[in-house]
Coordinates of C-alpha atoms in Angstrom, one line a residue:
Chain A
M1 CA 135.9 79.2 101.0
A2 CA 139.1 78.3 103.0
S3 CA 139.0 77.4 106.6
P4 CA 141.4 79.0 109.2
D5 CA 145.0 78.2 108.5
K6 CA 145.2 74.9 110.3
T7 CA 148.8 74.2 109.3
A8 CA 150.0 77.4 111.0
L9 CA 147.9 76.6 114.1
S10 CA 149.2 73.0 114.4
R11 CA 152.8 74.0 113.8
R12 CA 152.4 76.5 116.7
A13 CA 150.8 73.9 118.8
L14 CA 153.7 71.6 118.3
L15 CA 156.2 74.3 119.1
S16 CA 154.6 75.3 122.3
G17 CA 154.2 71.6 123.2
A18 CA 158.0 71.1 123.1
A19 CA 160.2 74.2 123.2
G20 CA 157.2 76.3 124.3
S21 CA 156.6 74.7 127.6
A22 CA 160.3 74.6 128.4
A23 CA 160.4 78.4 127.8
L24 CA 157.4 78.8 130.1
A25 CA 159.2 76.9 132.9
T26 CA 162.4 78.8 132.8
V27 CA 161.4 82.5 132.3
A28 CA 160.4 84.0 135.6
R29 CA 157.3 86.1 134.8
A30 CA 156.2 89.1 136.9
D31 CA 152.7 88.7 138.2
D32 CA 150.1 90.6 136.3
P33 CA 148.6 93.3 138.5
A34 CA 145.5 93.2 136.4
I35 CA 145.0 89.8 138.1
T36 CA 146.7 90.2 141.5
G37 CA 145.5 93.7 142.2
M38 CA 141.9 94.8 143.0
Q39 CA 140.3 97.1 140.4
E40 CA 137.7 99.8 141.1
W41 CA 135.1 97.9 139.2
N42 CA 135.7 94.8 141.3
Q43 CA 134.7 96.6 144.4
Y44 CA 132.4 99.5 143.9
L45 CA 128.9 99.7 142.4
G46 CA 128.4 100.9 138.9
D47 CA 125.7 103.0 137.3
G48 CA 122.1 101.9 137.6
V49 CA 119.7 101.1 134.8
D50 CA 118.4 104.6 134.8
A51 CA 121.8 106.2 134.1
A52 CA 121.8 105.8 130.3
P53 CA 118.3 105.6 128.7
Y54 CA 120.1 105.5 125.3
G55 CA 123.4 103.7 125.7
V56 CA 126.7 104.8 124.2
P57 CA 130.0 102.9 123.7
S58 CA 132.6 102.5 126.4
E59 CA 134.7 105.6 127.0
F60 CA 137.6 103.5 126.0
E61 CA 136.3 103.4 122.5
A62 CA 136.3 107.2 122.2
D63 CA 138.6 107.1 119.1
V64 CA 136.0 105.1 117.2
V65 CA 134.4 108.0 115.5
R66 CA 133.6 109.5 112.1
R67 CA 136.3 111.8 110.9
D68 CA 136.4 114.5 108.2
V69 CA 139.1 116.0 106.0
P70 CA 138.8 119.7 106.6
W71 CA 140.8 120.8 103.5
L72 CA 138.5 118.9 101.2
T73 CA 135.5 121.3 101.1
A74 CA 134.8 124.9 101.8
D75 CA 132.1 124.3 104.4
P76 CA 131.3 121.4 106.7
V77 CA 127.6 121.7 105.8
S78 CA 128.3 120.6 102.3
S79 CA 130.9 118.0 103.0
V80 CA 131.6 114.4 104.0
N81 CA 132.9 112.4 106.9
F82 CA 134.2 108.9 107.0
T83 CA 133.3 105.6 108.7
P84 CA 136.0 104.2 111.0
L85 CA 136.2 100.9 109.1
H86 CA 139.6 100.1 110.7
K87 CA 137.8 99.6 114.1
L88 CA 134.7 97.8 113.0
E89 CA 133.8 94.1 112.7
G90 CA 131.2 92.0 111.0
I91 CA 129.1 93.5 108.2
I92 CA 126.8 95.9 110.0
T93 CA 127.8 99.5 110.6
P94 CA 126.5 101.0 113.8
N95 CA 124.1 103.8 113.1
G96 CA 126.2 106.5 114.7
L97 CA 129.2 105.6 112.6
C98 CA 127.7 105.6 109.2
F99 CA 129.5 108.2 107.1
E100 CA 127.7 111.4 106.3
R101 CA 127.5 113.4 103.1
H102 CA 125.1 116.3 102.9
H103 CA 124.8 119.1 100.5
A104 CA 123.1 121.6 102.8
G105 CA 123.6 120.2 106.3
V106 CA 121.3 117.9 108.2
A107 CA 117.6 118.7 107.9
L108 CA 115.8 118.3 111.2
I109 CA 112.3 117.2 110.3
D110 CA 109.2 116.7 112.5
P111 CA 107.8 113.4 111.1
A112 CA 104.3 114.7 111.8
E113 CA 105.0 117.5 109.3
H114 CA 106.6 115.2 106.7
R115 CA 104.8 114.3 103.5
L116 CA 105.7 112.1 100.5
M117 CA 104.1 113.2 97.2
I118 CA 104.0 111.1 94.1
N119 CA 103.2 113.0 91.0
G120 CA 104.0 113.2 87.3
L121 CA 103.0 110.4 84.9
V122 CA 100.6 108.7 87.3
D123 CA 96.9 108.2 87.3
R124 CA 96.4 109.6 90.8
P125 CA 99.0 112.0 92.2
L126 CA 99.1 111.1 95.9
V127 CA 100.3 112.4 99.3
F128 CA 101.3 110.1 102.1
T129 CA 102.0 110.9 105.7
M130 CA 104.5 108.8 107.7
E131 CA 101.6 107.0 109.2
D132 CA 100.3 106.1 105.8
I133 CA 103.7 104.7 104.8
K134 CA 103.9 102.5 107.8
R135 CA 100.6 100.9 106.8
F136 CA 102.1 99.3 103.7
P137 CA 103.7 95.9 103.9
R138 CA 107.4 96.3 104.7
E139 CA 110.6 94.5 104.1
N140 CA 113.9 94.1 106.0
K141 CA 117.0 94.1 103.8
V142 CA 120.8 94.5 104.5
Y143 CA 122.5 96.7 101.9
F144 CA 125.7 98.6 101.6
L145 CA 125.7 102.2 100.6
E146 CA 128.9 103.5 99.0
C147 CA 129.5 107.1 97.9
A148 CA 130.6 106.9 94.2
A149 CA 133.5 109.2 95.2
N150 CA 134.8 106.7 97.8
T151 CA 138.5 106.3 97.2
G152 CA 138.2 109.2 94.8
M153 CA 141.2 111.0 96.4
E154 CA 143.5 108.1 95.4
W155 CA 143.2 108.3 91.6
R156 CA 146.5 110.1 91.1
G157 CA 148.3 108.0 93.7
A158 CA 148.4 107.1 97.4
Q159 CA 147.3 110.1 99.4
L160 CA 145.7 109.4 102.7
N161 CA 147.1 107.2 105.5
G162 CA 144.0 105.4 106.8
C163 CA 141.4 103.1 105.4
Q164 CA 138.9 105.3 107.1
F165 CA 139.9 108.1 104.7
T166 CA 140.6 106.0 101.6
H167 CA 137.6 103.7 101.9
G168 CA 135.3 105.0 104.7
M169 CA 132.5 106.4 102.5
V170 CA 130.7 103.1 102.7
H171 CA 128.3 101.7 105.3
C172 CA 126.0 98.7 105.6
V173 CA 122.9 98.5 107.7
M174 CA 119.6 96.6 107.7
Y175 CA 116.8 98.8 106.3
T176 CA 113.1 98.5 107.1
G177 CA 111.0 100.0 104.5
V178 CA 108.2 99.8 101.9
P179 CA 109.0 98.5 98.4
L180 CA 108.7 101.5 96.2
R181 CA 106.7 99.4 93.8
Y182 CA 103.8 99.4 96.2
L183 CA 103.7 103.2 96.4
L184 CA 104.0 103.6 92.7
E185 CA 101.2 101.1 92.1
E186 CA 99.1 103.0 94.5
A187 CA 99.4 106.1 92.3
G188 CA 99.1 104.1 89.1
V189 CA 102.1 104.5 86.8
K190 CA 101.2 105.5 83.3
T191 CA 102.3 103.3 80.4
N192 CA 104.7 105.8 78.9
A193 CA 106.6 106.3 82.2
K194 CA 110.3 105.3 82.1
W195 CA 112.0 107.2 84.9
I196 CA 111.4 108.4 88.5
M197 CA 113.0 111.3 90.3
P198 CA 113.3 111.2 94.1
E199 CA 113.6 114.7 95.7
G200 CA 114.8 115.6 99.2
A201 CA 113.2 118.0 101.6
D202 CA 116.5 119.5 102.8
A203 CA 117.9 122.9 101.6
S204 CA 119.7 121.2 98.7
A205 CA 116.5 119.6 97.4
M206 CA 118.6 116.7 96.1
T207 CA 117.4 115.0 92.9
R208 CA 118.5 112.1 90.8
S209 CA 116.9 110.3 87.8
I210 CA 116.4 106.6 88.3
P211 CA 115.1 104.2 85.6
L212 CA 111.5 103.0 86.4
E213 CA 112.8 99.4 86.0
K214 CA 115.1 99.8 89.0
A215 CA 112.4 101.5 91.0
L216 CA 110.0 98.6 90.5
D217 CA 112.7 96.0 91.1
D218 CA 114.3 96.5 94.5
C219 CA 114.1 100.1 95.7
L220 CA 112.7 100.7 99.1
V221 CA 111.3 103.7 100.8
A222 CA 113.0 103.2 104.2
F223 CA 112.1 104.6 107.6
A224 CA 114.3 102.5 109.9
M225 CA 118.0 101.3 109.9
N226 CA 119.4 98.6 112.2
G227 CA 116.1 98.4 114.0
E228 CA 115.5 102.1 114.9
A229 CA 114.3 105.1 113.1
L230 CA 116.7 106.5 110.5
R231 CA 119.2 108.9 112.0
P232 CA 118.7 112.6 111.1
E233 CA 122.0 112.6 109.1
Q234 CA 120.7 109.5 107.2
G235 CA 117.5 111.1 106.1
Y236 CA 115.0 110.9 109.0
P237 CA 112.2 110.3 108.6
L238 CA 112.4 108.8 105.1
R239 CA 115.0 107.9 102.5
I240 CA 115.0 106.0 99.3
V241 CA 117.2 102.9 99.2
V242 CA 118.7 102.1 95.7
P243 CA 120.5 98.8 96.3
G244 CA 124.0 98.5 94.8
W245 CA 123.9 101.9 93.1
E246 CA 125.7 105.2 93.9
G247 CA 125.1 106.5 97.3
N248 CA 124.1 109.9 95.9
M249 CA 121.0 108.4 94.4
W250 CA 119.7 107.3 97.9
V251 CA 118.0 110.6 98.4
K252 CA 117.5 111.5 102.1
W253 CA 114.7 113.4 103.7
L254 CA 112.6 112.0 100.7
R255 CA 109.6 114.2 100.2
R256 CA 108.6 113.7 96.5
I257 CA 108.9 111.2 93.7
E258 CA 108.1 112.4 90.2
V259 CA 107.4 109.9 87.5
G260 CA 108.5 110.9 83.9
D261 CA 109.3 109.7 80.5
E262 CA 112.8 111.2 80.2
P263 CA 115.7 111.7 82.6
W264 CA 116.1 115.1 84.2
H265 CA 119.8 115.6 83.7
H266 CA 120.0 117.6 87.0
R267 CA 123.2 118.9 88.6
E268 CA 124.1 115.7 90.4
E269 CA 124.0 113.7 87.2
T270 CA 125.8 116.1 84.9
S271 CA 128.2 118.4 86.7
K272 CA 128.7 115.7 89.3
Y273 CA 128.6 111.9 89.2
T274 CA 129.8 111.7 85.6
D275 CA 133.1 110.0 85.0
L276 CA 135.5 112.0 82.9
L277 CA 137.7 109.7 80.8
E278 CA 141.0 110.3 79.0
G279 CA 140.2 112.1 75.7
G280 CA 137.6 114.4 77.3
K281 CA 134.4 112.4 77.1
A282 CA 132.6 111.5 80.2
R283 CA 130.4 108.5 81.1
R284 CA 127.0 109.3 82.5
F285 CA 124.5 107.2 84.4
T286 CA 127.2 104.9 85.8
W287 CA 124.9 103.8 88.6
E288 CA 126.3 100.4 89.7
M289 CA 129.1 100.3 92.3
D290 CA 131.8 98.0 91.0
V291 CA 133.2 95.0 93.0
K292 CA 135.6 96.2 95.7
S293 CA 137.4 95.1 98.8
V294 CA 139.8 96.5 101.4
I295 CA 141.8 95.1 104.3
T296 CA 140.5 97.1 107.3
S297 CA 143.0 95.7 109.8
P298 CA 145.9 95.9 109.7
S299 CA 145.8 99.3 108.1
P300 CA 147.5 102.7 108.8
Q301 CA 145.2 103.5 111.7
A302 CA 145.3 99.9 113.0
P303 CA 148.9 98.8 113.0
I304 CA 150.1 95.4 114.2
T305 CA 151.1 95.9 117.8
H306 CA 151.7 92.3 119.0
G307 CA 154.9 91.6 117.1
K308 CA 155.4 88.4 115.2
G309 CA 153.2 85.4 115.5
H310 CA 149.6 84.5 114.8
T311 CA 147.9 87.4 113.1
V312 CA 144.4 88.1 111.8
I313 CA 143.8 90.1 108.6
S314 CA 140.3 91.4 108.6
G315 CA 138.6 93.1 105.6
L316 CA 135.4 94.0 103.7
A317 CA 134.3 93.2 100.2
W318 CA 131.2 94.3 98.3
S319 CA 129.6 94.6 94.9
G320 CA 126.7 96.6 93.5
R321 CA 126.0 93.7 91.1
G322 CA 125.4 91.0 93.6
T323 CA 127.2 89.0 96.3
I324 CA 130.9 88.3 96.7
D325 CA 132.0 84.9 95.4
R326 CA 135.5 85.1 96.7
V327 CA 138.3 87.3 98.1
D328 CA 142.0 86.6 97.6
V329 CA 144.7 88.1 99.8
S330 CA 148.3 88.8 98.9
L331 CA 151.1 89.4 101.3
D332 CA 153.7 90.3 98.7
G333 CA 152.1 93.1 96.7
G334 CA 150.0 91.0 94.3
R335 CA 152.6 88.5 93.2
N336 CA 151.1 85.5 95.0
W337 CA 147.5 85.1 96.3
Q338 CA 145.6 82.9 98.8
T339 CA 141.9 82.7 99.0
A340 CA 140.5 84.3 102.2
R341 CA 137.8 83.0 104.4
I342 CA 134.4 84.8 104.1
D343 CA 132.6 84.8 107.4
G344 CA 129.1 85.8 108.3
P345 CA 126.1 86.2 106.1
S346 CA 126.4 86.8 102.3
H347 CA 123.6 89.2 101.4
D348 CA 122.9 90.5 98.0
K349 CA 124.5 94.0 97.6
A350 CA 125.8 94.0 101.2
L351 CA 129.2 94.1 102.8
H352 CA 130.9 90.8 103.2
R353 CA 133.5 90.2 106.0
F354 CA 136.7 88.2 105.1
Y355 CA 139.6 87.0 107.2
H356 CA 143.0 85.6 106.5
E357 CA 144.9 84.2 109.4
F358 CA 148.6 83.5 109.2
D359 CA 151.8 83.4 111.2
W360 CA 153.6 86.7 110.7
D361 CA 157.4 86.3 110.8
G362 CA 157.9 90.0 111.5
S363 CA 159.2 90.9 108.0
P364 CA 157.7 93.7 105.9
L365 CA 154.5 92.9 104.0
L366 CA 152.7 94.4 101.0
L367 CA 149.1 93.5 101.9
Q368 CA 146.4 93.5 99.2
S369 CA 142.9 92.0 98.8
R370 CA 141.1 91.3 95.5
A371 CA 137.3 90.5 95.3
V372 CA 135.4 88.6 92.7
D373 CA 131.6 89.1 92.6
S374 CA 128.7 86.8 91.7
E375 CA 128.6 88.3 88.2
G376 CA 132.2 87.5 87.5
W377 CA 133.6 91.0 87.9
V378 CA 137.1 91.1 89.2
Q379 CA 138.5 93.9 91.3
P380 CA 141.3 95.5 89.1
T381 CA 144.8 96.7 90.1
K382 CA 145.3 100.4 90.2
D383 CA 147.3 100.3 87.0
A384 CA 144.6 98.3 85.2
L385 CA 141.9 100.7 86.3
R386 CA 143.9 103.8 85.3
A387 CA 144.6 102.2 81.9
V388 CA 140.9 102.3 81.1
R389 CA 139.7 105.3 83.1
G390 CA 142.7 107.7 83.3
T391 CA 143.0 109.7 86.6
E392 CA 140.2 112.3 86.3
S393 CA 137.1 110.1 86.9
I394 CA 136.8 111.1 90.5
Y395 CA 134.1 108.4 90.9
H396 CA 134.1 104.6 90.9
N397 CA 137.6 103.9 92.0
N398 CA 137.4 100.2 93.0
S399 CA 141.1 99.4 92.5
I400 CA 143.1 97.1 94.7
Q401 CA 144.6 98.8 97.8
T402 CA 148.1 98.1 99.1
W403 CA 149.1 98.5 102.7
H404 CA 152.8 98.3 103.5
V405 CA 153.4 96.7 106.9
R406 CA 156.9 97.6 108.2
D407 CA 158.9 95.2 110.3
G408 CA 157.7 97.0 113.5
G409 CA 154.1 96.5 112.5
E410 CA 153.5 100.1 111.4
V411 CA 151.3 100.4 108.3
E412 CA 151.3 102.9 105.5
N413 CA 149.3 103.5 102.3
V414 CA 151.5 102.8 99.3
E415 CA 151.5 102.1 95.6
V416 CA 153.5 99.2 94.2
G417 CA 155.0 98.3 90.9
Chain B
M1 CA 102.4 75.1 80.2
S2 CA 100.5 77.5 78.1
K3 CA 100.3 81.1 79.1
S4 CA 96.6 81.0 79.8
V5 CA 97.1 78.1 82.3
D6 CA 99.7 80.2 84.0
T7 CA 97.3 83.1 84.3
V8 CA 94.6 80.9 85.7
I9 CA 96.9 79.5 88.4
L10 CA 98.1 83.0 89.3
V11 CA 94.6 84.3 89.6
A12 CA 93.5 81.3 91.7
A13 CA 96.5 81.8 94.0
G14 CA 95.6 85.5 94.4
L15 CA 92.1 84.6 95.4
L16 CA 93.1 81.9 97.9
C17 CA 95.8 83.6 99.9
A18 CA 95.5 87.0 101.5
V19 CA 98.9 88.2 100.4
P20 CA 98.6 92.0 100.5
A21 CA 100.8 92.5 97.4
M22 CA 98.1 90.8 95.3
A23 CA 95.7 93.6 96.0
D24 CA 95.3 96.2 93.3
T25 CA 96.0 99.0 95.7
F26 CA 96.0 99.4 99.5
G27 CA 93.7 102.5 99.5
L28 CA 96.4 104.4 101.3
G29 CA 97.4 108.1 100.9
R30 CA 95.1 110.8 99.6
P31 CA 94.9 112.7 96.3
A32 CA 97.4 115.6 96.0
T33 CA 95.7 119.0 95.3
Q34 CA 96.7 121.1 92.3
A35 CA 98.1 123.8 94.6
E36 CA 100.2 121.2 96.4
I37 CA 101.7 119.9 93.2
V38 CA 102.5 123.4 92.0
A39 CA 104.2 124.2 95.3
W40 CA 106.5 121.2 95.2
D41 CA 106.9 120.3 91.5
I42 CA 109.8 122.6 90.7
D43 CA 112.0 120.5 88.5
V44 CA 113.1 121.5 85.0
R45 CA 114.2 119.2 82.2
P46 CA 116.4 119.8 79.1
D47 CA 113.3 119.9 76.9
G48 CA 112.0 122.8 78.9
E49 CA 109.4 120.9 80.8
G50 CA 108.9 122.6 84.1
L51 CA 110.2 126.0 83.1
P52 CA 107.8 128.6 84.4
E53 CA 106.9 131.7 82.5
G54 CA 109.4 134.5 83.0
Q55 CA 112.4 136.3 81.6
G56 CA 115.6 138.1 82.4
T57 CA 118.8 139.5 80.9
A58 CA 122.5 139.1 81.8
V59 CA 122.7 142.8 82.7
E60 CA 119.9 142.2 85.2
G61 CA 121.5 139.1 86.4
E62 CA 124.9 140.7 87.0
E63 CA 123.4 142.9 89.8
I64 CA 121.7 140.0 91.5
Y65 CA 124.8 137.8 91.2
A66 CA 127.0 140.5 92.7
E67 CA 124.7 140.7 95.7
Q68 CA 123.8 137.1 96.3
C69 CA 126.4 134.9 94.7
A70 CA 129.8 136.6 94.3
A71 CA 130.8 136.3 98.0
C72 CA 131.3 132.6 97.4
H73 CA 131.6 132.1 93.7
G74 CA 133.7 135.2 93.0
D75 CA 132.9 138.3 90.9
F76 CA 133.9 136.4 87.7
G77 CA 132.7 133.0 88.8
E78 CA 136.3 132.0 89.6
G79 CA 135.3 130.7 93.1
I80 CA 136.6 132.2 96.3
D81 CA 138.7 129.7 98.4
R82 CA 137.3 126.3 97.8
W83 CA 133.7 127.4 96.8
P84 CA 132.8 126.1 93.4
V85 CA 134.1 127.7 90.2
L86 CA 131.3 128.6 87.8
V87 CA 133.2 130.0 84.8
G88 CA 136.1 129.0 82.5
G89 CA 137.9 125.8 81.9
V90 CA 137.0 125.6 78.3
D91 CA 139.2 123.1 76.4
T92 CA 140.6 121.7 79.6
L93 CA 138.7 118.4 79.7
E94 CA 141.6 116.5 78.1
N95 CA 144.2 118.1 80.3
D96 CA 146.0 116.8 83.3
R97 CA 144.0 119.1 85.5
P98 CA 140.6 119.6 83.9
V99 CA 138.4 122.5 85.1
K100 CA 134.8 121.4 85.0
T101 CA 132.4 124.4 84.9
I102 CA 129.0 125.4 83.4
G103 CA 130.9 126.6 80.3
S104 CA 133.4 123.7 79.9
Y105 CA 131.4 120.7 81.1
W106 CA 127.6 121.1 81.7
P107 CA 125.6 119.6 78.8
Y108 CA 122.3 121.4 79.4
A109 CA 121.4 125.0 80.3
S110 CA 118.2 123.7 82.0
T111 CA 120.4 122.3 84.7
I112 CA 121.6 125.8 85.7
W113 CA 118.0 127.1 86.0
D114 CA 116.9 124.1 87.9
Y115 CA 119.8 124.0 90.3
V116 CA 120.1 127.7 91.0
H117 CA 116.3 127.8 91.6
R118 CA 116.3 124.8 93.9
A119 CA 119.5 125.1 95.9
M120 CA 121.1 128.6 95.6
P121 CA 122.0 130.9 97.2
F122 CA 123.6 128.4 99.5
G123 CA 121.8 128.7 102.9
E124 CA 118.8 130.5 101.4
A125 CA 117.4 128.1 98.9
Q126 CA 114.3 128.8 96.8
S127 CA 114.3 132.5 97.8
L128 CA 114.8 133.7 94.2
E129 CA 111.9 134.9 92.0
D130 CA 111.5 133.1 88.7
D131 CA 112.6 136.2 86.7
E132 CA 115.7 136.5 88.9
V133 CA 116.6 132.9 88.1
Y134 CA 116.2 133.7 84.4
A135 CA 118.5 136.7 84.8
I136 CA 121.2 134.9 86.8
T137 CA 121.1 132.0 84.3
A138 CA 121.6 134.5 81.5
Y139 CA 124.5 136.1 83.4
L140 CA 126.2 132.7 84.0
L141 CA 125.8 131.9 80.3
Y142 CA 127.1 135.3 79.4
M143 CA 130.2 135.0 81.7
N144 CA 130.8 131.6 80.0
D145 CA 130.6 133.1 76.5
I146 CA 127.6 131.0 75.7
I147 CA 125.4 134.0 75.0
E148 CA 127.1 137.1 73.6
D149 CA 124.6 139.8 74.0
D150 CA 124.1 140.9 77.6
E151 CA 120.8 142.5 76.7
A152 CA 119.4 139.4 75.1
V153 CA 116.2 138.2 76.8
L154 CA 116.3 134.7 78.2
S155 CA 112.8 133.4 78.8
H156 CA 110.8 130.2 78.8
E157 CA 110.4 130.8 75.1
T158 CA 114.0 131.5 74.1
F159 CA 115.5 128.9 76.5
G160 CA 115.4 126.1 73.9
D161 CA 117.8 128.1 71.6
I162 CA 120.8 127.6 73.9
V163 CA 123.3 125.0 73.0
M164 CA 125.9 124.2 75.5
P165 CA 129.5 123.7 74.2
N166 CA 129.9 120.3 75.9
A167 CA 126.4 118.9 75.0
D168 CA 128.1 116.0 73.1
G169 CA 130.6 115.3 75.8
F170 CA 128.8 112.4 77.4
I171 CA 128.5 108.7 76.6
P172 CA 126.4 106.0 78.3
D173 CA 127.8 103.6 80.9
N174 CA 129.8 101.1 78.8
R175 CA 131.9 99.7 81.6
A176 CA 130.6 96.2 80.9
T177 CA 131.8 96.2 77.3
V178 CA 134.8 98.4 77.4
D179 CA 136.6 98.0 80.7
E180 CA 137.2 94.2 80.5
M181 CA 136.9 93.5 84.1
V182 CA 134.5 90.5 83.9
G183 CA 135.4 86.8 83.9
G184 CA 138.6 84.8 83.8
A185 CA 140.1 83.2 86.8
P186 CA 142.4 85.7 88.4
C187 CA 146.1 84.8 88.6
M188 CA 147.1 83.2 91.9
K189 CA 150.9 82.5 91.6
D190 CA 153.9 84.4 90.3
C191 CA 151.5 87.1 88.9
T192 CA 154.2 89.8 88.4
A193 CA 157.4 89.7 86.5
G194 CA 159.5 89.8 89.6
P195 CA 159.2 90.8 93.2
V196 CA 157.0 93.9 93.9
S197 CA 158.3 97.0 95.5
V198 CA 156.9 100.3 96.8
T199 CA 156.7 103.0 94.1
M200 CA 154.8 105.7 96.0
R201 CA 154.0 106.5 99.6
A202 CA 151.0 108.5 101.0
R203 CA 153.3 110.0 103.6
V204 CA 155.1 111.9 100.9
L205 CA 152.0 114.0 100.4
D206 CA 151.0 113.7 104.0
V207 CA 147.5 115.2 103.7
T208 CA 145.9 112.9 106.3
P209 CA 144.2 115.0 108.9
E210 CA 145.7 115.1 112.4
D211 CA 143.5 113.5 115.0
E212 CA 142.0 116.0 117.3
N213 CA 139.4 113.6 118.7

């Protein structure tokens, strides 16, 4: 891990020590009314503690919202919106900004009426209430959830100007939940069982087949995210957490888990979430999310507005196979690379935050980031990925993103060669 | 250490500390009744497990489809506006713009029965009778030229006879062995033949939504 670019800092310090202070002395600066003037908030009383029982962000942050792409789908109740990654920091996504993907709208469920059934190849088919579930030992884990179709609109080339749209189908929160293992053990899994199938209580009754091995390993049945109950759009009151694997498998509004000896080959693992390759064959059961990273700022929705000088590149990296070992950043479209600084916790199968600080001379840049995970998987270039997958996979596009920073600081989504 | 010694230590540890995970079960939840399982256990598998007794023909299905499905999916399954296309696309999977439908892509007929029964018609899920689902499934197969006779009875007994055209179109996840993206220290210096330039811009397509927020 590299430390902040000290050479750039010390060079700047030297400059301002000599020429810098001279400049300060000679340029007559207008006084800043933000300092010399009196502001409303300096004088008058603000809201009391009873004004906002559930707090919301400052009104000046009104543009930090999920956004959708209306032309993408026929109806917003079976559609997707995107996390505003370009405005977020750290590794935790605020609950209200976690992207949404539903297949039949948001189910509004009274937790008192919610049940979880476990049936199939078990000794004792069981029914749990929410109260029952909260009596099991629980765990707190930070995991990213990425839709397998994240960046799916970029397979054929650069399409969308904004990392919210190109990469915003990912979020990362701390889940509180019960290891699925405990629930399965409670029902007694039969020896010939090999698969489980979680099912949702919403009007799409979402189902996916998950190998029993994964279910017993690290899956959770979660009822809280970032310290509070799941949001309705994230599956309130209960969802399954399938760390590192396609977001579609993390069935929301979880009401049933069937145990079986064969996969079900349901619609979401045949018609969808299969990766069509060149030559007409499609891969199925491509569960793990590949190693990936993106520079979130600067990016098209977050241009450089300060002109040349010291600049912070901020980005995210993650892998469904473990932690992030390292992220490299290129300023020249992938010709030369420098290792970025990872800051903040490094949790298994969670977002990692990286920074690269440098002195921008104001000339155009071709920004890229490239992540390497703890299993040795390296994020590929767009060309390398297309060479093995073609352009019709839809899912699992983890290729290196390029942002073109123009001399004015404006940023656009481009491809390079 | 021999295996038996391991076991002894584990058992001893289990007796000594009150870690809940060591308990056999927690005694939570209650047995599901048979009627409850029947009410919720609706899934169907390719081997026919889960298919209820029932039957229908494409001719019967056509009528239900026209009433309950065509408004979105089109009279011929062609898809109105951006609603999903259900018919056609045969032999397009190798094309530049493949059309993935029940006929061209889906490997199992059971998936049609299961999905239509659990999720369609959109906005009124699980409202169809089992016989209606058999009839609609027969009609979708008929429109996709997978069954030829529109009077042929599709039932839990004949379901296993259907072979989907793209049944062999799927391979397991072989990313780890085929894609060659593991290992090797990535290049850090002079990694391209020459300076890199822009070859494509998103703004040419300009499909980014305007911000109304």
